[in-house]
Amino acid sequence: MTASTSKYVIGNWKLNPASLNEAKALAAAVKAALADQTQVQLGCAPGFLHLSEVAAVLGDCAIWAGAQDISASTGVTGAFTGDVSAAQIVDAGARFVILGHSERRQYQGEDNPVLVKKIQQAIAADLVVILCVGETESQYKSGETLSVLEKQLSVLDGLGVPRSQLIIAYEPVWAIGTGLTPTVDEVVAVHRHIRATLADKELPEVCVLYGGSVNADNAAAFAEASEVAGALVGGASLKADAFAQIVAAFAS
Ligand code: PEP
């Protein structure tokens, strides 16, 4: 798979919804609302248990199914109890994987050495990697945002990740699920810094998405900035109509 278009709106369903039937209904509603739109590459990332059925509902429409994590230990099969491999999510219909989400960094202790392995497994399986980076509230307040991001992006050093398989999502931890967001100017400045940092790693022109409390009301303001190549959406991706309004903002 390649990250070939210039705008993306990706839904991170996290540990939602509770049942497979609800997940299939959400996928069907997203498909009904958005299957015909061609200006933005869309993706939905349900939980592992729902992935294959969500991918089947999306079928051959242009909306990607994806996953929220993969095993660091193997890309295929092996004695790794509880893990799900890159090959397994591809088999289930995934075209991308979200890696390094702040909730995994916080609750699962995911750090750069672990992420290096996951990125390698994902790239070998031909998945698009959506790599999440972002600072905590205290790091934001103490002006450490850019240095924190540089450390997180150093995970890419020496991996030879093809630009076509990489998307970055800038997600300030303090903006996720809180209703708070940085200003558009702050996001633009950070995105410029991320792109410059990646260019120094011979990764020019990588798409950088914004994530953190994006909703139907604020999406247009972010979408107006050319530095914002789309959005990674959590809570608002669980309602097809709100998700469709966010997509419309980035498509216009
Ligand atoms: C996320 O978890 O990636 C996210 C952006 O969440 P929310 O949109 O709910 O803030």
PDB file of C-alpha atoms and ligand atoms in Angstrom:
ATOM      1  CA  MET A   1       0.000   0.000   0.000  1.00  0.00           C
ATOM      2  CA  THR A   2       1.190   3.514  -0.553  1.00  0.00           C
ATOM      3  CA  ALA A   3       0.285   6.851   0.934  1.00  0.00           C
ATOM      4  CA  SER A   4      -0.276   8.479  -2.419  1.00  0.00           C
ATOM      5  CA  THR A   5      -2.984  11.120  -2.072  1.00  0.00           C
ATOM      6  CA  SER A   6      -2.316  14.377  -0.299  1.00  0.00           C
ATOM      7  CA  LYS A   7      -5.208  14.474   2.223  1.00  0.00           C
ATOM      8  CA  TYR A   8      -6.206  11.870   4.787  1.00  0.00           C
ATOM      9  CA  VAL A   9      -8.931  11.590   7.387  1.00  0.00           C
ATOM     10  CA  ILE A  10      -8.466   8.509   9.523  1.00  0.00           C
ATOM     11  CA  GLY A  11     -10.816   7.298  12.242  1.00  0.00           C
ATOM     12  CA  ASN A  12      -9.236   5.711  15.301  1.00  0.00           C
ATOM     13  CA  TRP A  13     -12.077   3.780  16.892  1.00  0.00           C
ATOM     14  CA  LYS A  14      -9.899   2.815  19.877  1.00  0.00           C
ATOM     15  CA  LEU A  15     -11.629   0.242  22.101  1.00  0.00           C
ATOM     16  CA  ASN A  16     -15.040   0.963  20.562  1.00  0.00           C
ATOM     17  CA  PRO A  17     -17.753  -0.076  19.955  1.00  0.00           C
ATOM     18  CA  ALA A  18     -18.685  -2.849  22.390  1.00  0.00           C
ATOM     19  CA  SER A  19     -20.084  -5.301  19.838  1.00  0.00           C
ATOM     20  CA  LEU A  20     -19.256  -6.583  16.384  1.00  0.00           C
ATOM     21  CA  ASN A  21     -22.737  -5.672  15.169  1.00  0.00           C
ATOM     22  CA  GLU A  22     -22.230  -2.056  16.223  1.00  0.00           C
ATOM     23  CA  ALA A  23     -18.835  -1.975  14.480  1.00  0.00           C
ATOM     24  CA  LYS A  24     -20.337  -3.325  11.254  1.00  0.00           C
ATOM     25  CA  ALA A  25     -23.189  -0.801  11.472  1.00  0.00           C
ATOM     26  CA  LEU A  26     -20.709   2.054  11.960  1.00  0.00           C
ATOM     27  CA  ALA A  27     -18.646   0.864   8.971  1.00  0.00           C
ATOM     28  CA  ALA A  28     -21.798   0.607   6.859  1.00  0.00           C
ATOM     29  CA  ALA A  29     -22.855   4.135   7.873  1.00  0.00           C
ATOM     30  CA  VAL A  30     -19.400   5.541   7.061  1.00  0.00           C
ATOM     31  CA  LYS A  31     -19.464   3.760   3.713  1.00  0.00           C
ATOM     32  CA  ALA A  32     -22.973   5.034   2.893  1.00  0.00           C
ATOM     33  CA  ALA A  33     -21.959   8.600   3.744  1.00  0.00           C
ATOM     34  CA  LEU A  34     -18.524   8.660   2.160  1.00  0.00           C
ATOM     35  CA  ALA A  35     -17.830   5.871  -0.337  1.00  0.00           C
ATOM     36  CA  ASP A  36     -18.258   8.229  -3.299  1.00  0.00           C
ATOM     37  CA  GLN A  37     -15.954  10.962  -2.058  1.00  0.00           C
ATOM     38  CA  THR A  38     -12.649  10.950  -3.888  1.00  0.00           C
ATOM     39  CA  GLN A  39     -10.739  14.001  -2.662  1.00  0.00           C
ATOM     40  CA  VAL A  40      -9.595  12.609   0.664  1.00  0.00           C
ATOM     41  CA  GLN A  41      -8.199   9.166   1.448  1.00  0.00           C
ATOM     42  CA  LEU A  42     -10.266   7.822   4.313  1.00  0.00           C
ATOM     43  CA  GLY A  43      -9.491   5.105   6.808  1.00  0.00           C
ATOM     44  CA  CYS A  44     -11.188   3.394   9.746  1.00  0.00           C
ATOM     45  CA  ALA A  45      -9.192   1.594  12.429  1.00  0.00           C
ATOM     46  CA  PRO A  46     -11.430  -0.691  14.497  1.00  0.00           C
ATOM     47  CA  GLY A  47     -10.198  -3.068  17.173  1.00  0.00           C
ATOM     48  CA  PHE A  48      -8.545  -6.333  16.116  1.00  0.00           C
ATOM     49  CA  LEU A  49     -11.648  -8.431  16.800  1.00  0.00           C
ATOM     50  CA  HIS A  50     -13.728  -6.312  14.446  1.00  0.00           C
ATOM     51  CA  LEU A  51     -11.151  -5.695  11.739  1.00  0.00           C
ATOM     52  CA  SER A  52     -11.936  -8.428   9.228  1.00  0.00           C
ATOM     53  CA  GLU A  53     -15.698  -7.851   9.357  1.00  0.00           C
ATOM     54  CA  VAL A  54     -15.307  -4.074   9.126  1.00  0.00           C
ATOM     55  CA  ALA A  55     -12.973  -4.572   6.150  1.00  0.00           C
ATOM     56  CA  ALA A  56     -15.594  -6.847   4.567  1.00  0.00           C
ATOM     57  CA  VAL A  57     -18.317  -4.222   5.040  1.00  0.00           C
ATOM     58  CA  LEU A  58     -16.081  -1.570   3.462  1.00  0.00           C
ATOM     59  CA  GLY A  59     -15.431  -4.089   0.679  1.00  0.00           C
ATOM     60  CA  ASP A  60     -13.787  -2.692  -2.406  1.00  0.00           C
ATOM     61  CA  CYS A  61     -14.787   0.920  -1.732  1.00  0.00           C
ATOM     62  CA  ALA A  62     -11.867   3.313  -1.427  1.00  0.00           C
ATOM     63  CA  ILE A  63     -12.102   3.632   2.373  1.00  0.00           C
ATOM     64  CA  TRP A  64      -9.189   1.817   3.992  1.00  0.00           C
ATOM     65  CA  ALA A  65      -9.526  -0.491   6.958  1.00  0.00           C
ATOM     66  CA  GLY A  66      -6.599  -0.460   9.363  1.00  0.00           C
ATOM     67  CA  ALA A  67      -5.426  -1.519  12.790  1.00  0.00           C
ATOM     68  CA  GLN A  68      -4.297   0.278  15.929  1.00  0.00           C
ATOM     69  CA  ASP A  69      -1.239  -1.842  16.702  1.00  0.00           C
ATOM     70  CA  ILE A  70       0.816  -4.883  15.679  1.00  0.00           C
ATOM     71  CA  SER A  71       3.269  -7.246  17.306  1.00  0.00           C
ATOM     72  CA  ALA A  72       6.835  -6.042  17.749  1.00  0.00           C
ATOM     73  CA  SER A  73       8.112  -9.598  17.962  1.00  0.00           C
ATOM     74  CA  THR A  74       7.127 -11.069  14.651  1.00  0.00           C
ATOM     75  CA  GLY A  75       5.665  -9.956  11.362  1.00  0.00           C
ATOM     76  CA  VAL A  76       4.127 -13.319  10.648  1.00  0.00           C
ATOM     77  CA  THR A  77       3.581 -16.142  13.196  1.00  0.00           C
ATOM     78  CA  GLY A  78       5.286 -17.547  16.269  1.00  0.00           C
ATOM     79  CA  ALA A  79       5.202 -18.208  20.006  1.00  0.00           C
ATOM     80  CA  PHE A  80       4.043 -14.731  21.038  1.00  0.00           C
ATOM     81  CA  THR A  81       0.934 -15.260  23.147  1.00  0.00           C
ATOM     82  CA  GLY A  82      -1.655 -12.534  22.756  1.00  0.00           C
ATOM     83  CA  ASP A  83       0.095 -10.779  19.881  1.00  0.00           C
ATOM     84  CA  VAL A  84      -1.376  -9.964  16.456  1.00  0.00           C
ATOM     85  CA  SER A  85       1.077  -9.754  13.585  1.00  0.00           C
ATOM     86  CA  ALA A  86       1.361  -7.446  10.605  1.00  0.00           C
ATOM     87  CA  ALA A  87       0.682 -10.370   8.269  1.00  0.00           C
ATOM     88  CA  GLN A  88      -2.477 -11.232  10.205  1.00  0.00           C
ATOM     89  CA  ILE A  89      -3.904  -7.719   9.957  1.00  0.00           C
ATOM     90  CA  VAL A  90      -3.100  -7.636   6.234  1.00  0.00           C
ATOM     91  CA  ASP A  91      -4.906 -10.960   5.883  1.00  0.00           C
ATOM     92  CA  ALA A  92      -7.860  -9.426   7.747  1.00  0.00           C
ATOM     93  CA  GLY A  93      -7.998  -6.561   5.242  1.00  0.00           C
ATOM     94  CA  ALA A  94      -5.855  -3.836   6.828  1.00  0.00           C
ATOM     95  CA  ARG A  95      -3.995  -1.405   4.615  1.00  0.00           C
ATOM     96  CA  PHE A  96      -2.501   0.735   7.381  1.00  0.00           C
ATOM     97  CA  VAL A  97      -1.543   0.566  11.018  1.00  0.00           C
ATOM     98  CA  ILE A  98      -1.485   3.317  13.651  1.00  0.00           C
ATOM     99  CA  LEU A  99       1.739   3.077  15.683  1.00  0.00           C
ATOM    100  CA  GLY A 100       3.000   5.035  18.656  1.00  0.00           C
ATOM    101  CA  HIS A 101      -0.362   6.357  19.770  1.00  0.00           C
ATOM    102  CA  SER A 102       0.033   8.195  23.079  1.00  0.00           C
ATOM    103  CA  GLU A 103      -2.357   5.782  24.791  1.00  0.00           C
ATOM    104  CA  ARG A 104      -0.053   2.899  23.899  1.00  0.00           C
ATOM    105  CA  ARG A 105       2.997   4.909  24.957  1.00  0.00           C
ATOM    106  CA  GLN A 106       1.269   5.718  28.281  1.00  0.00           C
ATOM    107  CA  TYR A 107      -0.482   2.448  29.141  1.00  0.00           C
ATOM    108  CA  GLN A 108       1.726  -0.127  27.387  1.00  0.00           C
ATOM    109  CA  GLY A 109       5.083   1.577  27.872  1.00  0.00           C
ATOM    110  CA  GLU A 110       5.657   1.685  24.138  1.00  0.00           C
ATOM    111  CA  ASP A 111       8.955   3.454  23.454  1.00  0.00           C
ATOM    112  CA  ASN A 112      11.294   3.939  20.499  1.00  0.00           C
ATOM    113  CA  PRO A 113      13.051   0.523  20.718  1.00  0.00           C
ATOM    114  CA  VAL A 114       9.660  -1.235  20.592  1.00  0.00           C
ATOM    115  CA  LEU A 115       8.396   1.072  17.870  1.00  0.00           C
ATOM    116  CA  VAL A 116      11.450   0.419  15.707  1.00  0.00           C
ATOM    117  CA  LYS A 117      10.478  -3.258  15.588  1.00  0.00           C
ATOM    118  CA  LYS A 118       6.819  -2.537  14.906  1.00  0.00           C
ATOM    119  CA  ILE A 119       7.653  -0.107  12.110  1.00  0.00           C
ATOM    120  CA  GLN A 120       9.954  -2.688  10.529  1.00  0.00           C
ATOM    121  CA  GLN A 121       7.239  -5.370  10.697  1.00  0.00           C
ATOM    122  CA  ALA A 122       4.668  -3.013   9.195  1.00  0.00           C
ATOM    123  CA  ILE A 123       6.893  -1.891   6.332  1.00  0.00           C
ATOM    124  CA  ALA A 124       7.860  -5.473   5.505  1.00  0.00           C
ATOM    125  CA  ALA A 125       4.136  -6.301   5.301  1.00  0.00           C
ATOM    126  CA  ASP A 126       3.577  -3.379   2.890  1.00  0.00           C
ATOM    127  CA  LEU A 127       1.360  -1.485   5.330  1.00  0.00           C
ATOM    128  CA  VAL A 128       1.150   2.289   5.519  1.00  0.00           C
ATOM    129  CA  VAL A 129       2.380   3.382   8.963  1.00  0.00           C
ATOM    130  CA  ILE A 130       0.604   6.256  10.679  1.00  0.00           C
ATOM    131  CA  LEU A 131       3.179   7.206  13.302  1.00  0.00           C
ATOM    132  CA  CYS A 132       1.764   9.289  16.162  1.00  0.00           C
ATOM    133  CA  VAL A 133       3.916  11.831  17.936  1.00  0.00           C
ATOM    134  CA  GLY A 134       3.018  14.464  20.501  1.00  0.00           C
ATOM    135  CA  GLU A 135       3.971  16.176  23.714  1.00  0.00           C
ATOM    136  CA  THR A 136       2.302  16.022  27.123  1.00  0.00           C
ATOM    137  CA  GLU A 137       0.695  19.041  28.726  1.00  0.00           C
ATOM    138  CA  SER A 138       3.677  19.713  30.989  1.00  0.00           C
ATOM    139  CA  GLN A 139       6.074  19.435  28.045  1.00  0.00           C
ATOM    140  CA  TYR A 140       3.857  21.860  26.100  1.00  0.00           C
ATOM    141  CA  LYS A 141       3.805  24.306  28.977  1.00  0.00           C
ATOM    142  CA  SER A 142       7.552  24.175  29.441  1.00  0.00           C
ATOM    143  CA  GLY A 143       8.232  24.744  25.745  1.00  0.00           C
ATOM    144  CA  GLU A 144       9.649  21.282  25.086  1.00  0.00           C
ATOM    145  CA  THR A 145       7.286  20.344  22.246  1.00  0.00           C
ATOM    146  CA  LEU A 146       9.779  20.430  19.393  1.00  0.00           C
ATOM    147  CA  SER A 147      12.544  18.593  21.228  1.00  0.00           C
ATOM    148  CA  VAL A 148      10.073  15.893  22.355  1.00  0.00           C
ATOM    149  CA  LEU A 149       8.919  15.432  18.770  1.00  0.00           C
ATOM    150  CA  GLU A 150      12.498  15.227  17.502  1.00  0.00           C
ATOM    151  CA  LYS A 151      13.197  12.410  19.976  1.00  0.00           C
ATOM    152  CA  GLN A 152      10.033  10.576  18.947  1.00  0.00           C
ATOM    153  CA  LEU A 153      10.829  11.018  15.238  1.00  0.00           C
ATOM    154  CA  SER A 154      14.355   9.674  15.782  1.00  0.00           C
ATOM    155  CA  VAL A 155      12.679   6.257  15.795  1.00  0.00           C
ATOM    156  CA  LEU A 156      12.834   6.507  11.998  1.00  0.00           C
ATOM    157  CA  ASP A 157      16.628   6.932  11.883  1.00  0.00           C
ATOM    158  CA  GLY A 158      18.310   4.316   9.775  1.00  0.00           C
ATOM    159  CA  LEU A 159      15.139   2.333   9.082  1.00  0.00           C
ATOM    160  CA  GLY A 160      14.910   3.246   5.413  1.00  0.00           C
ATOM    161  CA  VAL A 161      11.141   3.645   5.648  1.00  0.00           C
ATOM    162  CA  PRO A 162       9.817   4.489   2.185  1.00  0.00           C
ATOM    163  CA  ARG A 163       8.184   7.908   2.166  1.00  0.00           C
ATOM    164  CA  SER A 164       5.215   6.327   0.382  1.00  0.00           C
ATOM    165  CA  GLN A 165       4.501   4.120   3.418  1.00  0.00           C
ATOM    166  CA  LEU A 166       4.713   6.808   6.071  1.00  0.00           C
ATOM    167  CA  ILE A 167       2.247   9.334   7.465  1.00  0.00           C
ATOM    168  CA  ILE A 168       2.895  11.297  10.658  1.00  0.00           C
ATOM    169  CA  ALA A 169       0.069  12.261  13.016  1.00  0.00           C
ATOM    170  CA  TYR A 170       0.885  15.148  15.341  1.00  0.00           C
ATOM    171  CA  GLU A 171      -1.272  14.527  18.390  1.00  0.00           C
ATOM    172  CA  PRO A 172      -0.608  16.644  21.478  1.00  0.00           C
ATOM    173  CA  VAL A 173      -1.403  14.280  24.362  1.00  0.00           C
ATOM    174  CA  TRP A 174      -3.249  17.043  26.209  1.00  0.00           C
ATOM    175  CA  ALA A 175      -5.588  17.540  23.242  1.00  0.00           C
ATOM    176  CA  ILE A 176      -6.679  13.912  22.895  1.00  0.00           C
ATOM    177  CA  GLY A 177     -10.226  13.410  24.077  1.00  0.00           C
ATOM    178  CA  THR A 178     -10.216  16.631  26.109  1.00  0.00           C
ATOM    179  CA  GLY A 179     -11.949  19.121  23.826  1.00  0.00           C
ATOM    180  CA  LEU A 180      -8.783  21.247  23.987  1.00  0.00           C
ATOM    181  CA  THR A 181      -6.697  21.982  20.904  1.00  0.00           C
ATOM    182  CA  PRO A 182      -3.629  24.031  20.076  1.00  0.00           C
ATOM    183  CA  THR A 183      -4.279  27.024  17.867  1.00  0.00           C
ATOM    184  CA  VAL A 184      -4.064  26.484  14.134  1.00  0.00           C
ATOM    185  CA  ASP A 185      -0.927  28.653  14.096  1.00  0.00           C
ATOM    186  CA  GLU A 186       0.691  26.418  16.708  1.00  0.00           C
ATOM    187  CA  VAL A 187      -0.202  23.318  14.710  1.00  0.00           C
ATOM    188  CA  VAL A 188       1.180  24.864  11.516  1.00  0.00           C
ATOM    189  CA  ALA A 189       4.473  25.729  13.231  1.00  0.00           C
ATOM    190  CA  VAL A 190       4.808  22.211  14.621  1.00  0.00           C
ATOM    191  CA  HIS A 191       3.957  20.604  11.278  1.00  0.00           C
ATOM    192  CA  ARG A 192       6.617  22.729   9.577  1.00  0.00           C
ATOM    193  CA  HIS A 193       9.142  21.584  12.144  1.00  0.00           C
ATOM    194  CA  ILE A 194       8.155  17.934  11.686  1.00  0.00           C
ATOM    195  CA  ARG A 195       8.505  18.223   7.928  1.00  0.00           C
ATOM    196  CA  ALA A 196      11.903  19.902   8.239  1.00  0.00           C
ATOM    197  CA  THR A 197      13.047  17.221  10.690  1.00  0.00           C
ATOM    198  CA  LEU A 198      11.921  14.499   8.302  1.00  0.00           C
ATOM    199  CA  ALA A 199      13.519  16.233   5.321  1.00  0.00           C
ATOM    200  CA  ASP A 200      16.835  16.067   7.216  1.00  0.00           C
ATOM    201  CA  LYS A 201      16.248  12.311   7.419  1.00  0.00           C
ATOM    202  CA  GLU A 202      15.796  12.169   3.627  1.00  0.00           C
ATOM    203  CA  LEU A 203      12.054  11.870   4.067  1.00  0.00           C
ATOM    204  CA  PRO A 204      10.783  14.963   2.249  1.00  0.00           C
ATOM    205  CA  GLU A 205       7.116  15.701   1.627  1.00  0.00           C
ATOM    206  CA  VAL A 206       5.707  13.270   4.199  1.00  0.00           C
ATOM    207  CA  CYS A 207       2.058  13.997   5.001  1.00  0.00           C
ATOM    208  CA  VAL A 208       1.524  15.306   8.523  1.00  0.00           C
ATOM    209  CA  LEU A 209      -1.956  14.979  10.021  1.00  0.00           C
ATOM    210  CA  TYR A 210      -3.281  16.742  13.098  1.00  0.00           C
ATOM    211  CA  GLY A 211      -5.097  14.771  15.799  1.00  0.00           C
ATOM    212  CA  GLY A 212      -6.621  15.803  19.108  1.00  0.00           C
ATOM    213  CA  SER A 213     -10.279  16.764  19.642  1.00  0.00           C
ATOM    214  CA  VAL A 214     -10.956  17.338  15.940  1.00  0.00           C
ATOM    215  CA  ASN A 215     -14.694  17.627  15.453  1.00  0.00           C
ATOM    216  CA  ALA A 216     -17.284  18.855  12.965  1.00  0.00           C
ATOM    217  CA  ASP A 217     -17.015  22.400  14.333  1.00  0.00           C
ATOM    218  CA  ASN A 218     -13.256  22.920  14.340  1.00  0.00           C
ATOM    219  CA  ALA A 219     -12.173  20.773  11.362  1.00  0.00           C
ATOM    220  CA  ALA A 220     -12.522  23.568   8.797  1.00  0.00           C
ATOM    221  CA  ALA A 221     -10.054  25.802  10.648  1.00  0.00           C
ATOM    222  CA  PHE A 222      -7.382  23.093  10.560  1.00  0.00           C
ATOM    223  CA  ALA A 223      -8.266  22.124   6.991  1.00  0.00           C
ATOM    224  CA  GLU A 224      -7.616  25.679   5.790  1.00  0.00           C
ATOM    225  CA  ALA A 225      -3.926  25.349   6.638  1.00  0.00           C
ATOM    226  CA  SER A 226      -2.003  23.776   3.768  1.00  0.00           C
ATOM    227  CA  GLU A 227       0.495  22.330   6.272  1.00  0.00           C
ATOM    228  CA  VAL A 228      -2.282  20.152   7.749  1.00  0.00           C
ATOM    229  CA  ALA A 229      -2.660  17.184   5.420  1.00  0.00           C
ATOM    230  CA  GLY A 230      -5.678  15.806   7.234  1.00  0.00           C
ATOM    231  CA  ALA A 231      -6.802  14.524  10.589  1.00  0.00           C
ATOM    232  CA  LEU A 232      -6.559  11.527  12.854  1.00  0.00           C
ATOM    233  CA  VAL A 233      -9.920  11.484  14.584  1.00  0.00           C
ATOM    234  CA  GLY A 234     -10.862   9.593  17.732  1.00  0.00           C
ATOM    235  CA  GLY A 235     -14.203  10.328  19.383  1.00  0.00           C
ATOM    236  CA  ALA A 236     -15.806  12.067  16.408  1.00  0.00           C
ATOM    237  CA  SER A 237     -15.050   9.088  14.146  1.00  0.00           C
ATOM    238  CA  LEU A 238     -17.596   7.002  16.080  1.00  0.00           C
ATOM    239  CA  LYS A 239     -20.481   8.947  14.570  1.00  0.00           C
ATOM    240  CA  ALA A 240     -20.693   8.676  10.788  1.00  0.00           C
ATOM    241  CA  ASP A 241     -22.331  12.078  10.339  1.00  0.00           C
ATOM    242  CA  ALA A 242     -19.681  13.919  12.399  1.00  0.00           C
ATOM    243  CA  PHE A 243     -16.920  11.999  10.607  1.00  0.00           C
ATOM    244  CA  ALA A 244     -18.486  12.931   7.238  1.00  0.00           C
ATOM    245  CA  GLN A 245     -18.535  16.618   8.205  1.00  0.00           C
ATOM    246  CA  ILE A 246     -14.840  16.474   9.101  1.00  0.00           C
ATOM    247  CA  VAL A 247     -14.107  14.808   5.765  1.00  0.00           C
ATOM    248  CA  ALA A 248     -16.127  17.481   3.964  1.00  0.00           C
ATOM    249  CA  ALA A 249     -13.986  20.176   5.622  1.00  0.00           C
ATOM    250  CA  PHE A 250     -10.782  18.585   4.305  1.00  0.00           C
ATOM    251  CA  ALA A 251     -12.281  17.871   0.878  1.00  0.00           C
ATOM    252  CA  SER A 252     -13.334  21.442   0.222  1.00  0.00           C
TER     253      SER A 252
HETATM  254  C1  PEP B   1      -6.886   9.971  18.977  1.00  0.00           C
HETATM  255  O1  PEP B   1      -7.049   9.221  19.920  1.00  0.00           O
HETATM  256  O2  PEP B   1      -6.079   9.684  18.081  1.00  0.00           O
HETATM  257  C2  PEP B   1      -7.666  11.194  18.936  1.00  0.00           C
HETATM  258  C3  PEP B   1      -7.286  12.137  18.126  1.00  0.00           C
HETATM  259  O3  PEP B   1      -8.743  11.266  19.788  1.00  0.00           O
HETATM  260  P1  PEP B   1      -9.830  12.442  19.880  1.00  0.00           P
HETATM  261  O4  PEP B   1     -10.167  12.861  18.463  1.00  0.00           O
HETATM  262  O5  PEP B   1     -11.002  11.830  20.571  1.00  0.00           O
HETATM  263  O6  PEP B   1      -9.211  13.553  20.630  1.00  0.00           O
END
